[in-house]
Amino acid sequence: MRKPVIAGNWKMYKTPKESLAFLDAFLPLVEGHDRDEIILFPTMSSLAYVIEATIGTNVRAGAQNMHWLNEGPYTGQTSPTMLVSIGCRHVLLGHSEPRLYFNETYERVNLKLKAAINHGITPIVCVGELLAEREDLRTEETLRSQVRAALRNISASEARRLVIAYEPIWAIGTGSTASPEVAAQAHAIIRHELSHCCGPQTAANTRILYGGSVKPENIGELMAQEEIDGALVGGASLVPTTFADIVNYV
Ligand code: 13P
């Protein structure tokens, strides 16, 4: 019922030329793959090129962030209408890097989430605890409050297309992946809070992805968990053969 999503977050890597070279190698390796949705998140200057080059394929491309307003004097920002105008239908919101380095807050994530929904853009909202929060046994409290803040005043019908990514900050780019059991536990907490916010039907239908040092070697055991509906992959999505191995996991 919940179609898995395997997404690649390219962060601040790959020029348009490098992005197109990636697609040349990657697209044939996943041709005809229909088990999972495949979505790439290139940096803004490569996004339109990747969207154009993936038209008619089974690969989609989305933005790594956006503003919530349609236009205005906001230097450095990109609006939902601008994304829609280039055929973009997916956006990452609340990733821990903008939260840690650029003061992103869940109040803003909430505004962006509403804007994405209003523009028909599928949002992938990221949540996840710091190592200190896990060690202080505050993982559950942290995840619940992040989900609550992101979904404030979002109705069940608005949350229809929502995707959540559980990305424990201690697992991002560190090589230490959450064990499948630890990830599944966190996903269950998130799903429970989703049920509080938007009702049991939304909770049952919402895909929750795991992110944090996903590689070809661990994708299979992660995906074997009933609670895990896909992966948001950073470093390992930059190499076409490696990312294709993740997409084609068994
Ligand atoms: P890594 O896969 O490099 O740990 O990054 C995860 C991530 O931040 C995806 O959004």
mmCIF file of C-alpha atoms and ligand atoms in Angstrom, residues 7-11 13 41 92 95-97 126 165 167-177 210-215 231-238 246, ligand 1:
data_model
loop_
_atom_site.group_PDB
_atom_site.id
_atom_site.type_symbol
_atom_site.label_atom_id
_atom_site.label_comp_id
_atom_site.label_asym_id
_atom_site.label_seq_id
_atom_site.Cartn_x
_atom_site.Cartn_y
_atom_site.Cartn_z
ATOM 1 C CA ALA A 7 15.653 9.306 -2.811
ATOM 2 C CA GLY A 8 19.098 10.757 -3.354
ATOM 3 C CA ASN A 9 19.992 14.051 -1.681
ATOM 4 C CA TRP A 10 22.947 15.470 -3.581
ATOM 5 C CA LYS A 11 23.408 18.362 -1.118
ATOM 6 C CA TYR A 13 27.487 18.595 -5.038
ATOM 7 C CA PHE A 41 17.426 16.180 -5.131
ATOM 8 C CA LEU A 92 12.884 18.434 0.971
ATOM 9 C CA HIS A 95 16.728 18.802 6.633
ATOM 10 C CA SER A 96 19.088 18.897 9.606
ATOM 11 C CA GLU A 97 21.806 20.754 7.657
ATOM 12 C CA CYS A 126 12.936 15.561 7.756
ATOM 13 C CA ALA A 165 12.224 11.186 6.522
ATOM 14 C CA GLU A 167 17.311 11.186 9.751
ATOM 15 C CA PRO A 168 19.085 10.796 13.095
ATOM 16 C CA ILE A 169 21.720 13.530 13.030
ATOM 17 C CA TRP A 170 24.363 11.214 14.524
ATOM 18 C CA ALA A 171 24.013 8.903 11.501
ATOM 19 C CA ILE A 172 24.296 11.540 8.745
ATOM 20 C CA GLY A 173 27.606 11.384 6.906
ATOM 21 C CA THR A 174 29.222 9.499 9.803
ATOM 22 C CA GLY A 175 29.180 5.967 8.411
ATOM 23 C CA SER A 176 27.332 4.783 11.518
ATOM 24 C CA THR A 177 23.876 3.769 10.338
ATOM 25 C CA TYR A 210 15.162 6.351 6.785
ATOM 26 C CA GLY A 211 18.244 8.501 6.131
ATOM 27 C CA GLY A 212 21.755 8.381 7.565
ATOM 28 C CA SER A 213 24.691 6.451 6.058
ATOM 29 C CA VAL A 214 22.510 4.247 3.840
ATOM 30 C CA LYS A 215 24.689 2.117 1.521
ATOM 31 C CA ALA A 231 15.536 5.709 2.134
ATOM 32 C CA LEU A 232 16.921 9.214 1.801
ATOM 33 C CA VAL A 233 20.517 8.721 0.724
ATOM 34 C CA GLY A 234 23.272 11.337 0.875
ATOM 35 C CA GLY A 235 26.862 10.396 0.039
ATOM 36 C CA ALA A 236 26.053 7.047 -1.563
ATOM 37 C CA SER A 237 23.659 8.700 -4.044
ATOM 38 C CA LEU A 238 26.483 10.624 -5.729
ATOM 39 C CA ILE A 246 20.688 0.848 -3.491
HETATM 40 P P1 13P B 1 24.426 10.338 4.241
HETATM 41 O O1 13P B 1 23.732 9.236 3.488
HETATM 42 O O2 13P B 1 25.643 10.865 3.541
HETATM 43 O O3 13P B 1 24.676 9.926 5.674
HETATM 44 O O4 13P B 1 23.417 11.589 4.286
HETATM 45 C C1 13P B 1 22.112 11.391 4.701
HETATM 46 C C2 13P B 1 21.310 12.615 4.413
HETATM 47 O O5 13P B 1 21.509 13.652 4.998
HETATM 48 C C3 13P B 1 20.290 12.529 3.354
HETATM 49 O O6 13P B 1 19.444 13.632 3.368
#
